[in-house]
Amino acid sequence: MKKEEFKFGYDLYENIDELNAADAALLKAAREITQKAYAPYSHFLVGAVAQLQNGETVSGTNQENASYPVGICAERVLLSAASVLHTNVPIDTIAISYHNTNAGWKSDRPVSPCGMCRQALREYEDRINQPIRLILSGMEGEVIVLEKASQLLPMSFGPGDLK
Ligand code: THU
């Protein structure tokens, strides 16, 4: 028997002003696009914007439904759009932000993708054969930068397991 360990590091910034210009612009776009979320049930508006290797950007917002489980997260809306509009083009970075519009709630700390989105991100990395950086932040405050989205899903199931 031997013990195994999984560890990963990330960068924590005090606010958007500490980021380089490209990352700051992407996060600003993610914050802005939260306005286009369709979240009449949770009032939790999520926005995601990807920087692609071909210079284009693709965005996604959460799309809820009166039949609650039908709703889809911003990250997976983004990945589906990128897959169709820019098939096989690597995604370098995705900035993800949210605006919690419920009374009394703040949007001043980073939140990270849900489990289902982690699985989707992990497979997208496989498809494009490169890590996807994530920039996570609310409408203000601290910013987390991760070098590889799949670090959020250790010991994951993936395409290789089906072979
Ligand atoms: N949501 C996202 O869009 N991304 C996440 O990673 C977490 C949750 C959405 C789903 C739902 O519309 C709302 O946020 C509240 O869970």
Short mmCIF file of C-alpha atoms and ligand atoms in Angstrom, two decimals:
data_model
loop_
_atom_site.label_atom_id
_atom_site.label_comp_id
_atom_site.label_asym_id
_atom_site.label_seq_id
_atom_site.Cartn_x
_atom_site.Cartn_y
_atom_site.Cartn_z
CA MET A 1 0.00 0.00 0.00
CA LYS A 2 1.12 3.55 -0.61
CA LYS A 3 -0.45 6.85 0.17
CA GLU A 4 -1.30 9.14 -2.71
CA GLU A 5 -2.05 12.82 -2.48
CA PHE A 6 -3.72 15.40 -4.67
CA LYS A 7 -2.76 19.04 -4.31
CA PHE A 8 -3.15 22.11 -6.42
CA GLY A 9 -2.35 25.74 -6.05
CA TYR A 10 -4.06 28.87 -7.29
CA ASP A 11 -3.46 32.57 -7.35
CA LEU A 12 -5.56 34.80 -5.14
CA TYR A 13 -5.75 38.48 -6.03
CA GLU A 14 -7.28 41.20 -3.87
CA ASN A 15 -9.28 42.60 -6.74
CA ILE A 16 -9.49 43.03 -10.51
CA ASP A 17 -6.91 45.83 -10.52
CA GLU A 18 -4.14 43.34 -9.70
CA LEU A 19 -4.79 41.29 -12.85
CA ASN A 20 -2.96 41.75 -16.13
CA ALA A 21 -4.88 43.73 -18.76
CA ALA A 22 -6.14 40.69 -20.72
CA ASP A 23 -7.44 38.86 -17.65
CA ALA A 24 -9.00 42.03 -16.27
CA ALA A 25 -10.84 42.64 -19.56
CA LEU A 26 -12.16 39.07 -19.59
CA LEU A 27 -13.39 39.30 -16.00
CA LYS A 28 -15.00 42.67 -16.71
CA ALA A 29 -16.84 41.08 -19.66
CA ALA A 30 -17.99 38.16 -17.46
CA ARG A 31 -19.29 40.60 -14.86
CA GLU A 32 -21.17 42.57 -17.51
CA ILE A 33 -22.71 39.53 -19.20
CA THR A 34 -24.34 38.43 -15.93
CA GLN A 35 -27.01 40.96 -16.95
CA LYS A 36 -28.01 38.62 -19.77
CA ALA A 37 -28.59 35.63 -17.51
CA TYR A 38 -32.10 34.19 -17.42
CA ALA A 39 -32.45 33.42 -13.75
CA PRO A 40 -35.98 34.40 -12.67
CA TYR A 41 -36.14 31.60 -10.09
CA SER A 42 -32.81 31.74 -8.26
CA HIS A 43 -32.05 35.40 -8.97
CA PHE A 44 -28.44 34.21 -9.12
CA LEU A 45 -27.10 35.56 -12.39
CA VAL A 46 -24.00 33.83 -13.73
CA GLY A 47 -21.85 35.07 -16.60
CA ALA A 48 -18.92 33.34 -18.27
CA VAL A 49 -16.67 34.58 -21.08
CA ALA A 50 -14.00 32.51 -22.80
CA GLN A 51 -10.88 33.72 -24.54
CA LEU A 52 -10.19 31.41 -27.46
CA GLN A 53 -6.84 30.77 -29.03
CA ASN A 54 -8.07 32.23 -32.36
CA GLY A 55 -8.61 35.61 -30.69
CA GLU A 56 -12.39 35.29 -30.47
CA THR A 57 -14.45 35.35 -27.29
CA VAL A 58 -17.54 33.28 -26.52
CA SER A 59 -19.92 33.85 -23.64
CA GLY A 60 -22.59 32.02 -21.71
CA THR A 61 -25.12 32.80 -19.01
CA ASN A 62 -27.30 30.54 -16.92
CA GLN A 63 -30.65 29.68 -18.46
CA GLU A 64 -33.28 28.60 -15.97
CA ASN A 65 -36.66 27.03 -16.58
CA ALA A 66 -39.98 26.79 -14.76
CA SER A 67 -39.28 23.07 -14.77
CA TYR A 68 -36.23 23.64 -12.56
CA PRO A 69 -33.99 20.69 -13.59
CA VAL A 70 -34.14 21.85 -17.20
CA GLY A 71 -32.01 24.88 -16.31
CA ILE A 72 -28.41 24.97 -17.49
CA CYS A 73 -25.38 26.67 -15.99
CA ALA A 74 -23.49 29.50 -17.68
CA GLU A 75 -20.35 27.39 -18.06
CA ARG A 76 -22.08 24.64 -20.03
CA VAL A 77 -23.96 27.16 -22.18
CA LEU A 78 -20.56 28.65 -22.98
CA LEU A 79 -18.91 25.31 -23.78
CA SER A 80 -21.79 24.30 -26.06
CA ALA A 81 -21.62 27.62 -27.89
CA ALA A 82 -17.84 27.39 -28.27
CA SER A 83 -18.11 23.83 -29.54
CA VAL A 84 -20.52 24.87 -32.29
CA LEU A 85 -19.19 28.30 -33.21
CA HIS A 86 -15.47 27.52 -32.94
CA THR A 87 -15.23 23.75 -33.21
CA ASN A 88 -11.92 22.36 -31.95
CA VAL A 89 -10.49 25.83 -31.26
CA PRO A 90 -8.69 25.70 -27.90
CA ILE A 91 -10.07 27.78 -25.07
CA ASP A 92 -7.24 29.45 -23.18
CA THR A 93 -9.14 31.08 -20.32
CA ILE A 94 -12.69 31.37 -19.01
CA ALA A 95 -13.71 34.16 -16.64
CA ILE A 96 -16.76 33.35 -14.50
CA SER A 97 -18.67 35.84 -12.43
CA TYR A 98 -22.08 36.03 -10.77
CA HIS A 99 -24.48 38.60 -9.44
CA ASN A 100 -26.68 37.43 -6.60
CA THR A 101 -29.64 39.78 -6.87
CA ASN A 102 -31.49 38.29 -3.90
CA ALA A 103 -32.12 40.97 -1.29
CA GLY A 104 -29.40 41.15 1.33
CA TRP A 105 -26.91 38.99 -0.57
CA LYS A 106 -23.54 40.20 -1.75
CA SER A 107 -21.55 39.19 -4.82
CA ASP A 108 -18.13 40.03 -3.45
CA ARG A 109 -16.33 36.66 -3.27
CA PRO A 110 -15.41 34.11 -5.92
CA VAL A 111 -17.60 31.04 -6.39
CA SER A 112 -16.45 28.05 -8.37
CA PRO A 113 -18.20 25.87 -10.96
CA CYS A 114 -20.70 23.22 -9.89
CA GLY A 115 -19.82 19.53 -10.16
CA MET A 116 -21.58 19.00 -13.47
CA CYS A 117 -19.75 21.95 -15.03
CA ARG A 118 -16.44 20.65 -13.68
CA GLN A 119 -17.08 17.41 -15.54
CA ALA A 120 -17.93 19.32 -18.73
CA LEU A 121 -14.83 21.52 -18.42
CA ARG A 122 -12.65 18.48 -17.79
CA GLU A 123 -13.84 16.82 -21.00
CA TYR A 124 -13.39 20.04 -23.00
CA GLU A 125 -9.76 20.13 -21.90
CA ASP A 126 -9.43 16.59 -23.21
CA ARG A 127 -10.97 17.56 -26.55
CA ILE A 128 -8.73 20.54 -27.12
CA ASN A 129 -5.75 18.85 -25.54
CA GLN A 130 -4.79 21.77 -23.33
CA PRO A 131 -5.63 23.12 -19.89
CA ILE A 132 -8.29 25.81 -19.53
CA ARG A 133 -7.43 28.62 -17.10
CA LEU A 134 -10.26 29.86 -14.90
CA ILE A 135 -10.72 33.34 -13.48
CA LEU A 136 -13.32 33.33 -10.70
CA SER A 137 -14.78 36.38 -9.04
CA GLY A 138 -18.04 38.05 -8.08
CA MET A 139 -18.98 41.59 -9.10
CA GLU A 140 -16.22 42.93 -6.87
CA GLY A 141 -13.57 41.73 -4.46
CA GLU A 142 -11.12 38.84 -4.57
CA VAL A 143 -10.22 37.00 -7.74
CA ILE A 144 -9.02 33.40 -8.01
CA VAL A 145 -6.97 32.28 -11.01
CA LEU A 146 -6.57 28.53 -11.61
CA GLU A 147 -4.25 27.21 -14.28
CA LYS A 148 -6.27 24.11 -15.11
CA ALA A 149 -10.03 23.68 -14.69
CA SER A 150 -9.80 19.90 -14.26
CA GLN A 151 -7.83 20.39 -11.05
CA LEU A 152 -11.25 21.05 -9.54
CA LEU A 153 -12.25 17.45 -10.27
CA PRO A 154 -9.56 15.07 -9.04
CA MET A 155 -9.83 11.36 -9.90
CA SER A 156 -12.42 12.21 -12.52
CA PHE A 157 -14.10 9.87 -14.96
CA GLY A 158 -13.28 10.67 -18.56
CA PRO A 159 -13.19 9.54 -22.17
CA GLY A 160 -10.17 7.34 -21.53
CA ASP A 161 -12.17 5.24 -19.05
CA LEU A 162 -14.57 4.10 -21.77
CA LYS A 163 -11.83 2.49 -23.83
N1 THU B 1 -25.07 28.21 -11.78
C1 THU B 1 -24.25 28.42 -12.84
O1 THU B 1 -24.65 28.97 -13.88
N2 THU B 1 -22.96 28.02 -12.73
C2 THU B 1 -22.43 27.40 -11.64
O2 THU B 1 -21.31 26.94 -11.68
C3 THU B 1 -23.22 27.34 -10.40
C4 THU B 1 -24.67 27.58 -10.55
C5 THU B 1 -26.47 28.64 -11.89
C6 THU B 1 -27.46 27.51 -11.92
C7 THU B 1 -28.70 28.20 -11.43
O3 THU B 1 -29.33 28.84 -12.53
C8 THU B 1 -28.18 29.28 -10.49
O4 THU B 1 -26.81 29.44 -10.81
C9 THU B 1 -28.32 28.95 -9.02
O5 THU B 1 -27.79 27.70 -8.74
#
